[in-house]
PDB file of C-alpha atoms in Angstrom:
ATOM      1  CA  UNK L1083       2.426  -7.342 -58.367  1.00  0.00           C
ATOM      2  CA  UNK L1084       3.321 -11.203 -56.899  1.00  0.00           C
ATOM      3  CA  UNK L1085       5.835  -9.499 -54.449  1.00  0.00           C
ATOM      4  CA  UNK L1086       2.652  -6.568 -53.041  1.00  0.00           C
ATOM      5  CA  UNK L1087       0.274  -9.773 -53.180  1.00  0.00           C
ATOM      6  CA  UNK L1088       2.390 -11.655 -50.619  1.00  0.00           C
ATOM      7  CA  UNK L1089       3.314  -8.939 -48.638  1.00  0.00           C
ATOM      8  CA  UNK L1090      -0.586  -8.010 -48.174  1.00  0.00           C
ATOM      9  CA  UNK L1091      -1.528 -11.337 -47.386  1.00  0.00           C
ATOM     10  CA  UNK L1092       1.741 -11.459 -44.739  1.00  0.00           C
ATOM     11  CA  UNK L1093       0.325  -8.776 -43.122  1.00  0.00           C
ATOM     12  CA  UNK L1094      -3.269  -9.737 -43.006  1.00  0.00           C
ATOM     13  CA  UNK L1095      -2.013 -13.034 -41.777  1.00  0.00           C
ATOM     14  CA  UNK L1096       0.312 -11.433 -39.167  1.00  0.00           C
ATOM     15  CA  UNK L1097      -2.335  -8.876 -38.214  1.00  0.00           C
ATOM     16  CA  UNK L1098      -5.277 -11.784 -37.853  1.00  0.00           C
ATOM     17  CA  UNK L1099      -2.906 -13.904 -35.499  1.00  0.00           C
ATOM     18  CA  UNK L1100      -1.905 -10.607 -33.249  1.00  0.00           C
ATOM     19  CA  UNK L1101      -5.637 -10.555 -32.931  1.00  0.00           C
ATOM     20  CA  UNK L1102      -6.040 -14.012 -31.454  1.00  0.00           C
ATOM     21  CA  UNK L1103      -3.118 -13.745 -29.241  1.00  0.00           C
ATOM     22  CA  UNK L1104      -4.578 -10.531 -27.788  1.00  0.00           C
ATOM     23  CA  UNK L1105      -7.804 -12.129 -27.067  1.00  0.00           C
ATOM     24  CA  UNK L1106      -6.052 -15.562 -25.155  1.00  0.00           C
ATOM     25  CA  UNK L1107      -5.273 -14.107 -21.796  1.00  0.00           C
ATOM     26  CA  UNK L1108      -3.723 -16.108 -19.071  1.00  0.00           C
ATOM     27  CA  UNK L1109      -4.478 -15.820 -15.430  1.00  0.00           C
ATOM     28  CA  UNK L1110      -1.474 -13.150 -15.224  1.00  0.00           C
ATOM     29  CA  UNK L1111      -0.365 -10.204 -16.647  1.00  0.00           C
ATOM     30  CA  UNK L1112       2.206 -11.347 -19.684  1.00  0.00           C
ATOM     31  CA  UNK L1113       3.569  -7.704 -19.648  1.00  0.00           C
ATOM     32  CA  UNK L1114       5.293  -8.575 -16.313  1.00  0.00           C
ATOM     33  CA  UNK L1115       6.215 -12.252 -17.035  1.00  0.00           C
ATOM     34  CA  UNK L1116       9.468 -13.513 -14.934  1.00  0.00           C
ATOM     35  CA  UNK L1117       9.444 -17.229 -15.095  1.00  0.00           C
ATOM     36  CA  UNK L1118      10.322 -19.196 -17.913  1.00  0.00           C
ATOM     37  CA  UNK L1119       6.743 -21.174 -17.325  1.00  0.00           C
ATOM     38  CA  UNK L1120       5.298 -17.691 -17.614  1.00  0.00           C
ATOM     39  CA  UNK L1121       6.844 -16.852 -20.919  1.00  0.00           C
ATOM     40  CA  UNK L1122       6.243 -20.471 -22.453  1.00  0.00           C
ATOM     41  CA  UNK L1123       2.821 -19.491 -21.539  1.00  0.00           C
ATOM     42  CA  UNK L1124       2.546 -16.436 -22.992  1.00  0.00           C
ATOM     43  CA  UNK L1125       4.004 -17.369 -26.157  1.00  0.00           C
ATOM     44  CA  UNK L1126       1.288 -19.606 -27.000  1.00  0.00           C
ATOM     45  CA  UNK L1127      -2.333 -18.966 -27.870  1.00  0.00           C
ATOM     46  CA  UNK L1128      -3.636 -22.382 -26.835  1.00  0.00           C
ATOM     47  CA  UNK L1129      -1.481 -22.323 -23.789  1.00  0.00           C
ATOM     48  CA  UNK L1130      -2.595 -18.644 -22.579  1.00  0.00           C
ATOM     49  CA  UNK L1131      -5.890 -20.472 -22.854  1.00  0.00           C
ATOM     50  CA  UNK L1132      -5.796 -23.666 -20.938  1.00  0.00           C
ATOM     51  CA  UNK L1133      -3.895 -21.392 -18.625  1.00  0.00           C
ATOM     52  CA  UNK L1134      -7.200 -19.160 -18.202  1.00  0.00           C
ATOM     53  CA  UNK L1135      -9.700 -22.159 -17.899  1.00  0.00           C
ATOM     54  CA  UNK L1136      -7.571 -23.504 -15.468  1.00  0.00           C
ATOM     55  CA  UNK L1137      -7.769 -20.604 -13.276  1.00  0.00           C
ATOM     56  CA  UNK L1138     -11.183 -20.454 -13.346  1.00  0.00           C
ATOM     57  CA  UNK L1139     -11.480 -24.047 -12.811  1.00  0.00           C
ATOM     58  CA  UNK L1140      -9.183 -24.095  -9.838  1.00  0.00           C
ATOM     59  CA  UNK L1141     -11.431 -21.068  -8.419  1.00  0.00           C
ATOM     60  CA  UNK L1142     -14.804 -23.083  -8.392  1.00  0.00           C
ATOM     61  CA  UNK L1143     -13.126 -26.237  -7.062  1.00  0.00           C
ATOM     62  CA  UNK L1144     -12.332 -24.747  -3.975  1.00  0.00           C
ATOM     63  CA  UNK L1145     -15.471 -23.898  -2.736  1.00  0.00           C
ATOM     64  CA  UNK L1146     -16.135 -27.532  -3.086  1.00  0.00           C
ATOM     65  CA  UNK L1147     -14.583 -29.249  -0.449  1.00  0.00           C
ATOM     66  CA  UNK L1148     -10.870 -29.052   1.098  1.00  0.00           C
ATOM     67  CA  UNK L1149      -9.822 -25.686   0.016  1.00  0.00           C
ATOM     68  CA  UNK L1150      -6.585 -25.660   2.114  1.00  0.00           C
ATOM     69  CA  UNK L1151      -5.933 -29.289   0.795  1.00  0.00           C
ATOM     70  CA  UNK L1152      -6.528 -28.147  -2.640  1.00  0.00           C
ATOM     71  CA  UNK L1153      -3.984 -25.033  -2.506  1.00  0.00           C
ATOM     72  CA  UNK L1154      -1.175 -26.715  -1.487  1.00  0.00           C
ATOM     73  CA  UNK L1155      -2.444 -29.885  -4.412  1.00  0.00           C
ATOM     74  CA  UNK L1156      -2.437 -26.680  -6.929  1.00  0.00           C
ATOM     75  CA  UNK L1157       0.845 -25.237  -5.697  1.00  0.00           C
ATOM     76  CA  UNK L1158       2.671 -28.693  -5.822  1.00  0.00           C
ATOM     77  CA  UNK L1159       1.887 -29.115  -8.991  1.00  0.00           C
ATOM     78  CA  UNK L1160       2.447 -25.771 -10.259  1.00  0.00           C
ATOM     79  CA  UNK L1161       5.922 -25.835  -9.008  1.00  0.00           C
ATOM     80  CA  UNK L1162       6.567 -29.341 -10.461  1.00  0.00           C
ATOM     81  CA  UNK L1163       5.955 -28.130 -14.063  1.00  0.00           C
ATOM     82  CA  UNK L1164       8.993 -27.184 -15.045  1.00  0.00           C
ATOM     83  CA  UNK L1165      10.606 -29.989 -13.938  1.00  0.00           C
ATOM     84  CA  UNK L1166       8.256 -32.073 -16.018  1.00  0.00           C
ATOM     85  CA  UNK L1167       8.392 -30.144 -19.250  1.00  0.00           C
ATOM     86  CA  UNK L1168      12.356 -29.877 -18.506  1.00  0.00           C
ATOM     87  CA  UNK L1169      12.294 -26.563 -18.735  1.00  0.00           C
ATOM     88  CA  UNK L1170      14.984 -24.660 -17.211  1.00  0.00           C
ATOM     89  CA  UNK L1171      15.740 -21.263 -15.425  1.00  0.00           C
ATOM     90  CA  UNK L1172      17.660 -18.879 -17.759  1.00  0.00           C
ATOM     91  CA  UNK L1173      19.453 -15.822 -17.132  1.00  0.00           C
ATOM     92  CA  UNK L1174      17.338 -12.815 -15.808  1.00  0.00           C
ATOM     93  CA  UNK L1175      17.090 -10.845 -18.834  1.00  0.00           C
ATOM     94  CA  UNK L1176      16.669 -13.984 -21.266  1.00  0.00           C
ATOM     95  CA  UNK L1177      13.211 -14.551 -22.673  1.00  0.00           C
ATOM     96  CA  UNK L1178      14.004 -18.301 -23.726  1.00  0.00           C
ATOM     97  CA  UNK L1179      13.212 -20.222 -26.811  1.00  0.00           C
ATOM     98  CA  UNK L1180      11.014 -23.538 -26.228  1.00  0.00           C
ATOM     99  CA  UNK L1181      10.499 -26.373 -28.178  1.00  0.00           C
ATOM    100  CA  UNK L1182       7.318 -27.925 -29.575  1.00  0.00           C
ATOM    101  CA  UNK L1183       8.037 -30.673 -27.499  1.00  0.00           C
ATOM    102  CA  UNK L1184       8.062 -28.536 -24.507  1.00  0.00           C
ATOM    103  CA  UNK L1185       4.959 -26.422 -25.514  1.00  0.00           C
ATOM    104  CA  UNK L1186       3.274 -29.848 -26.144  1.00  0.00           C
ATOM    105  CA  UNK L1187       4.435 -31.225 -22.599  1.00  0.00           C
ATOM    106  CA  UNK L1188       2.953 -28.277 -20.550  1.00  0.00           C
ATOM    107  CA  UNK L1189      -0.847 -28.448 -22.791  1.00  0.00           C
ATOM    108  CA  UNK L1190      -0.497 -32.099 -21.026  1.00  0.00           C
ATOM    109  CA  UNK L1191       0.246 -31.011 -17.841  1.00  0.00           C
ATOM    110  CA  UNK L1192      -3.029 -28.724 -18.588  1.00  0.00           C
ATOM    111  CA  UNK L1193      -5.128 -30.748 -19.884  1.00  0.00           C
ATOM    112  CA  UNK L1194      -4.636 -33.573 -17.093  1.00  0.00           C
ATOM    113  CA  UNK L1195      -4.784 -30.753 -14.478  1.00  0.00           C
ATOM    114  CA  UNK L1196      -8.398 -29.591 -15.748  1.00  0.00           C
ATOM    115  CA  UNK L1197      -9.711 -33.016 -16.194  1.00  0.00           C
ATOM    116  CA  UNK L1198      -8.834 -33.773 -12.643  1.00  0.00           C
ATOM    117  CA  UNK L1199     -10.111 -30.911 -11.060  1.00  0.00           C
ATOM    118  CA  UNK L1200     -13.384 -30.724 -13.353  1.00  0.00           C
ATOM    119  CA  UNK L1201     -14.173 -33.770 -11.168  1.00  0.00           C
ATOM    120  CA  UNK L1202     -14.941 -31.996  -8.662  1.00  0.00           C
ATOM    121  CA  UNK L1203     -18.784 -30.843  -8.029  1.00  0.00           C
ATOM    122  CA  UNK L1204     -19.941 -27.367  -8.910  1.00  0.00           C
ATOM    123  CA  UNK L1205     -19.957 -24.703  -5.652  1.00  0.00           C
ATOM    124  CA  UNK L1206     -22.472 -24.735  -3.580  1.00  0.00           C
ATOM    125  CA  UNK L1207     -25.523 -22.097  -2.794  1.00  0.00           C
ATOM    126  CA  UNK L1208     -22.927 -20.742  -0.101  1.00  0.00           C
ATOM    127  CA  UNK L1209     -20.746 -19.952  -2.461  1.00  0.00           C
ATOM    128  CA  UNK L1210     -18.965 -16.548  -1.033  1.00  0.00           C
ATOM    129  CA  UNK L1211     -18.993 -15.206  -4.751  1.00  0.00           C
ATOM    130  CA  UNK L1212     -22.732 -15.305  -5.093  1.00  0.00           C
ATOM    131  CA  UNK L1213     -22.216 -12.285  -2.521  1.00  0.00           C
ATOM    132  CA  UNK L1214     -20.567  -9.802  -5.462  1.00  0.00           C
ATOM    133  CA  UNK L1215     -21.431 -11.513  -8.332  1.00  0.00           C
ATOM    134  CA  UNK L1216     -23.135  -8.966 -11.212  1.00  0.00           C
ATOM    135  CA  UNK L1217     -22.771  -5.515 -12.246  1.00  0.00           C
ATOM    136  CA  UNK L1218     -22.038  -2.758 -10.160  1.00  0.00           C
ATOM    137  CA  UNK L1219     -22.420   0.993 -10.157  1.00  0.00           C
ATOM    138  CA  UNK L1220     -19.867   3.449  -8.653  1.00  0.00           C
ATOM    139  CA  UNK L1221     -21.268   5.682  -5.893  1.00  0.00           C
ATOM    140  CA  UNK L1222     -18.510   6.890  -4.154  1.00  0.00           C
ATOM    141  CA  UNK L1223     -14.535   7.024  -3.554  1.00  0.00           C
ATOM    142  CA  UNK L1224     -13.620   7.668  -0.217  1.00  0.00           C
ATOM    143  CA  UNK L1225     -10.158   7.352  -0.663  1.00  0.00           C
ATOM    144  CA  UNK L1226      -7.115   6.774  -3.563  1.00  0.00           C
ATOM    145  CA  UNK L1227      -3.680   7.207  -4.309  1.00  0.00           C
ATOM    146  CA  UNK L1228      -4.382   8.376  -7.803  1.00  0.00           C
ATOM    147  CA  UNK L1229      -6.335  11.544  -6.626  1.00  0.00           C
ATOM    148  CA  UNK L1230      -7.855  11.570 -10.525  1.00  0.00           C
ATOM    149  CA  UNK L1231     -10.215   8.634  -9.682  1.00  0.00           C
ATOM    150  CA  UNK L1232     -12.021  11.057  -7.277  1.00  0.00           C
ATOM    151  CA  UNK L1233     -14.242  13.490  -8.031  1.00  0.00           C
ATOM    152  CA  UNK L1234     -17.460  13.461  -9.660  1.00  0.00           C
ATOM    153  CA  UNK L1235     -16.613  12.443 -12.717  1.00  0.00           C
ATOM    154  CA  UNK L1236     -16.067   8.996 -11.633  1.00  0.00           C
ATOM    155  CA  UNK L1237     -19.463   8.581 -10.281  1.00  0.00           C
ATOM    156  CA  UNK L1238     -21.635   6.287 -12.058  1.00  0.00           C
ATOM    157  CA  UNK L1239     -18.815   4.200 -13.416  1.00  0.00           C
ATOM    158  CA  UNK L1240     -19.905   0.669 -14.177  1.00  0.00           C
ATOM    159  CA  UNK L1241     -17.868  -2.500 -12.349  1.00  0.00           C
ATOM    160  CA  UNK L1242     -18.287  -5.945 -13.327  1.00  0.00           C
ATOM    161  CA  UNK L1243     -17.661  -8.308 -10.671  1.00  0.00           C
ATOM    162  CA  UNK L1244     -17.689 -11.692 -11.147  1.00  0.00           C
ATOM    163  CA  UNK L1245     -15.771 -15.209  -9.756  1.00  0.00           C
ATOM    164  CA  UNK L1246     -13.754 -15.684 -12.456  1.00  0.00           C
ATOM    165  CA  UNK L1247     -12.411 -12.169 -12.718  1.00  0.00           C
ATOM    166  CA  UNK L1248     -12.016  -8.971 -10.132  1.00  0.00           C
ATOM    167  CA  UNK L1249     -10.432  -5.548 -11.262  1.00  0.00           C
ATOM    168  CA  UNK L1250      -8.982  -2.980  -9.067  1.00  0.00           C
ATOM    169  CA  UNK L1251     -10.557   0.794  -9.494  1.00  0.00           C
ATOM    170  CA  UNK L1252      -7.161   1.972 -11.359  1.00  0.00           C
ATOM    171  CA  UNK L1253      -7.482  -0.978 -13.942  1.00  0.00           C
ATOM    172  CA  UNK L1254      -5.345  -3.809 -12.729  1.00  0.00           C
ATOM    173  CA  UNK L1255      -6.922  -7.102 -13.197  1.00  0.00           C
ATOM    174  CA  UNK L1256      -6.934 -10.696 -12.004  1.00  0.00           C
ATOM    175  CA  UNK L1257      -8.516 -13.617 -13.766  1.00  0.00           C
ATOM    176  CA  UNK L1258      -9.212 -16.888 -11.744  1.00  0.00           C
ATOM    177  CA  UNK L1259      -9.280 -15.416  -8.489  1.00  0.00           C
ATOM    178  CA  UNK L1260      -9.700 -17.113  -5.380  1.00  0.00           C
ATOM    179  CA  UNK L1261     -12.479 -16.281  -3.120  1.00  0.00           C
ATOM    180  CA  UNK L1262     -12.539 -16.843   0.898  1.00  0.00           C
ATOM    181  CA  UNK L1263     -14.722 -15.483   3.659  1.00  0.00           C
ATOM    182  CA  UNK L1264     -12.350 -12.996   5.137  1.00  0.00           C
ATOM    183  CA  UNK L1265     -12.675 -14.162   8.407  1.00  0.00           C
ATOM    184  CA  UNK L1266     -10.906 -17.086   7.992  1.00  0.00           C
ATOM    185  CA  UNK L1267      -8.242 -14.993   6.647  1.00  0.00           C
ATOM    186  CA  UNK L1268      -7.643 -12.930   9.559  1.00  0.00           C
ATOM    187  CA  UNK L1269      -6.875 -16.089  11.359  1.00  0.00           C
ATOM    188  CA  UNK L1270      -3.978 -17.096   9.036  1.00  0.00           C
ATOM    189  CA  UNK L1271      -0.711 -15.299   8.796  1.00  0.00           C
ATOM    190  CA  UNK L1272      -0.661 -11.893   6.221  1.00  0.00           C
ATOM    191  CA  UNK L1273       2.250 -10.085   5.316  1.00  0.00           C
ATOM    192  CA  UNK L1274       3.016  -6.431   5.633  1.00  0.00           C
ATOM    193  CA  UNK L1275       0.906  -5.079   2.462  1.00  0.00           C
ATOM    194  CA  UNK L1276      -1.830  -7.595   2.954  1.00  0.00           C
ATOM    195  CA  UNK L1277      -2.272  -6.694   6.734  1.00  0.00           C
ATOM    196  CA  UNK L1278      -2.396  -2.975   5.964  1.00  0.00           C
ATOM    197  CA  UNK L1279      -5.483  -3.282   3.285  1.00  0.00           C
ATOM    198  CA  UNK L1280      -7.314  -5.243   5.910  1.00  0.00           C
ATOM    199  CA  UNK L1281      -6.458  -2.151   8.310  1.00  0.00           C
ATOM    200  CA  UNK L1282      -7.312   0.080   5.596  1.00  0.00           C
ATOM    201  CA  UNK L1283     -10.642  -1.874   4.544  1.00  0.00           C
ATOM    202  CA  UNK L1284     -11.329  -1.654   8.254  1.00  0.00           C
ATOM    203  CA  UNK L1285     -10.809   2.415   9.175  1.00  0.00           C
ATOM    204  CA  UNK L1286     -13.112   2.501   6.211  1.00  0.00           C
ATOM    205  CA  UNK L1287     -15.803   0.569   7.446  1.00  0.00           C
ATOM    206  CA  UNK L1288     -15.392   2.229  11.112  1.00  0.00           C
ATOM    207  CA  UNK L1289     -13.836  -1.145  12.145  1.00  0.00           C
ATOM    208  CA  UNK L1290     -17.158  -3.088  11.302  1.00  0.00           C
ATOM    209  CA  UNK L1291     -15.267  -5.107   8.693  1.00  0.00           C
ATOM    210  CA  UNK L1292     -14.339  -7.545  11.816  1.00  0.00           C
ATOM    211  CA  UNK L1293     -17.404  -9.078  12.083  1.00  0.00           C
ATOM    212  CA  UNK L1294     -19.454  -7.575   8.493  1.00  0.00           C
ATOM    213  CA  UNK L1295     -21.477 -10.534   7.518  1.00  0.00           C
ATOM    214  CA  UNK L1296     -20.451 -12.011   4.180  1.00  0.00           C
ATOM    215  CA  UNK L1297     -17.520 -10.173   4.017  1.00  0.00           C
ATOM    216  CA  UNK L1298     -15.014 -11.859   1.216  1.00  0.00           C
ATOM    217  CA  UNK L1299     -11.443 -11.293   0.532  1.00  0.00           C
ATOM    218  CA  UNK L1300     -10.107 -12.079  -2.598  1.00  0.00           C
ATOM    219  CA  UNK L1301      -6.890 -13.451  -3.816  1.00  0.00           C
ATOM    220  CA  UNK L1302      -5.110 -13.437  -7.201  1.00  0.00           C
ATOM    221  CA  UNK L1303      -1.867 -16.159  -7.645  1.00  0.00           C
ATOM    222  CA  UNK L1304      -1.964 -16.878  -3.471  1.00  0.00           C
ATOM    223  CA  UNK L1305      -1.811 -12.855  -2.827  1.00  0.00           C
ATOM    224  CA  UNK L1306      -4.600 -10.796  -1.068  1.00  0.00           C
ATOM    225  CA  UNK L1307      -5.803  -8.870  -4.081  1.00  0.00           C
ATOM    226  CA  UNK L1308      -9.242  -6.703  -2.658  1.00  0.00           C
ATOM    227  CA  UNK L1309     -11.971  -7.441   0.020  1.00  0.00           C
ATOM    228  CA  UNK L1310     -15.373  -6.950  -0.075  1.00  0.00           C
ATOM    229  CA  UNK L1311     -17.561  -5.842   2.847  1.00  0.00           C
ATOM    230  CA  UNK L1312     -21.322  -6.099   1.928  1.00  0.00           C
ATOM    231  CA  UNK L1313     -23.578  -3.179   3.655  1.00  0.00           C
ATOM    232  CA  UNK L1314     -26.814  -3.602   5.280  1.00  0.00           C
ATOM    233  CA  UNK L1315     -28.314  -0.880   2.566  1.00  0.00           C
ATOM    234  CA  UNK L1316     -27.285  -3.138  -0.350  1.00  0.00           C
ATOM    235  CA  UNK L1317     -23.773  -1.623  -1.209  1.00  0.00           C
ATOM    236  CA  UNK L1318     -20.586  -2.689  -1.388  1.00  0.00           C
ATOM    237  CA  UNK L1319     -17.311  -1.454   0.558  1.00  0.00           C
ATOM    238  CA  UNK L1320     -14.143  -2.072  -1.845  1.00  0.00           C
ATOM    239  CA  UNK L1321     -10.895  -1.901  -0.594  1.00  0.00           C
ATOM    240  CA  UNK L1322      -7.970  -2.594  -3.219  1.00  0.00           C
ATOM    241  CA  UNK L1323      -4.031  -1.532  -3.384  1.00  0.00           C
ATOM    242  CA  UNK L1324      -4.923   1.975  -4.750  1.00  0.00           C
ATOM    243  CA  UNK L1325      -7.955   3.142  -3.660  1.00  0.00           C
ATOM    244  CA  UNK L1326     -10.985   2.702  -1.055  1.00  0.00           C
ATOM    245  CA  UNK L1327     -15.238   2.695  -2.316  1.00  0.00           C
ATOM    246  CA  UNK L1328     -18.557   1.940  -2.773  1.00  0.00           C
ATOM    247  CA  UNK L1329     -20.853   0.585  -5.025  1.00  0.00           C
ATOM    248  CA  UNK L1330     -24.270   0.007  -5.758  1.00  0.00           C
ATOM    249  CA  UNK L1331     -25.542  -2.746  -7.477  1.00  0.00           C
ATOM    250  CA  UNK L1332     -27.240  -3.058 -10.820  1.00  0.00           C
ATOM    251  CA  UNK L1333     -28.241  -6.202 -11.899  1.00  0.00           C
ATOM    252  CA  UNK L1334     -29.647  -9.265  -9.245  1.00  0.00           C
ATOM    253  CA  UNK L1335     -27.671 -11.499  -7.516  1.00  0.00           C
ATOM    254  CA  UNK L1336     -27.205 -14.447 -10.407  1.00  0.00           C
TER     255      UNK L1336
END
């Protein structure tokens, strides 16, 4: 009977603490984690945590002042935390073991990093995210690689937008996401896949993405992710990786 008691309380234990670490989502998909930061990350409920509220953090601060001055702050320090947690690349197909001092190392790097940027004051009334902020209603598809998303059954599908979190219409997500007018982004260098969903956002739009007021592009870690093209009847034009629509809003502007 002691033996089934302990097992049963194992399990609820085991089965509670799967829950949490489902719930404390980083800023990245942990099923495709490459980096040893990544995986330290991952690994670690509180960690997967700061990692999140960082994100977001890092998202408001930039519509705050110096946003180009700010990415290459972020990306500095993001590069230096291995270094300062002295954790070091393994072999490709390793998921490495880290110690508590390690774990405890990189919640300081966190921590600091919030507090600093925190500092900063809150976005402003021209806040490009104000322009898709809310709750959205599909009204149409006009194009996708998975042909199953179109068709009518897809019509009326609800979309949460919001500035700390953007989905694609297939389900791919990005937490802390970086939001920019897109026409600044035309004017700074794109690679190949980034430069065709511009071209594709813009054969959509009949080329009136060039110069679409409030049009917003949005990034997720430094990578052109969807944009955004508001329409003079109140709807949204999405363009993403895998598919091309509209919606229709539901709720106000917050």
């Amino acid at each position: 009977m002691y033996r089934i008691l302990v097992a049963a309380t194992l399990f609820i234990a085991t089965s509670a603490a799967n829950a949490v670490a489902e719930d404390a989502q980083p800023s990245f998909d942990c099923a495709k984690a490459s980096t040893p930061i990544e995986h330290a990350i991952c690994a670690d409920v509180s960690l997967s945590k700061l990692d999140a509220d960082l994100a977001g953090r890092y998202t408001e601060a930039l519509g705050t002042g110096d946003a180009e001055a700010l990415r290459a702050e972020q990306r500095a320090w993001a590069e230096e935390r291995a270094n300062a947690c002295a954790i070091l690349p393994g072999a490709d197909d390793d998921v490495p073991d880290f110690s508590s001092t390690q774990i405890d190392c990189l919640k300081t790097l966190y921590n600091d990093r919030i507090a600093a940027i925190s500092a900063a004051p809150i976005r402003s009334a021209g806040d490009p995210a104000r322009a898709i902020d809310g709750m959205w209603q599909l009204a149409d598809v006009i194009e996708a690689t998975d042909k199953s998303l179109i068709g009518v059954g897809q019509q009326g599908r609800i979309i949460r937008l919001d500035r700390h979190g953007l989905a694609t219409l297939d389900g791919a997500g990005c937490s802390g996401p970086t939001l920019e007018a897109l026409d600044q982004v035309r004017a700074r260098p794109l690679d190949e896949e980034e430069t065709a969903l511009l071209a594709k956002a813009d054969a959509a739009g009949g080329g009136g993405t060039n110069s679409a007021k409030g049009a917003i592009a949005g990034f997720c870690l430094g990578r052109l992710f969807a944009l955004y093209v508001p329409s003079a009847d109140g709807s949204l034009l999405v363009a993403d990786a895998g598919a091309v629509y509209r919606l229709q809003r539901l709720a106000p502007k917050p």
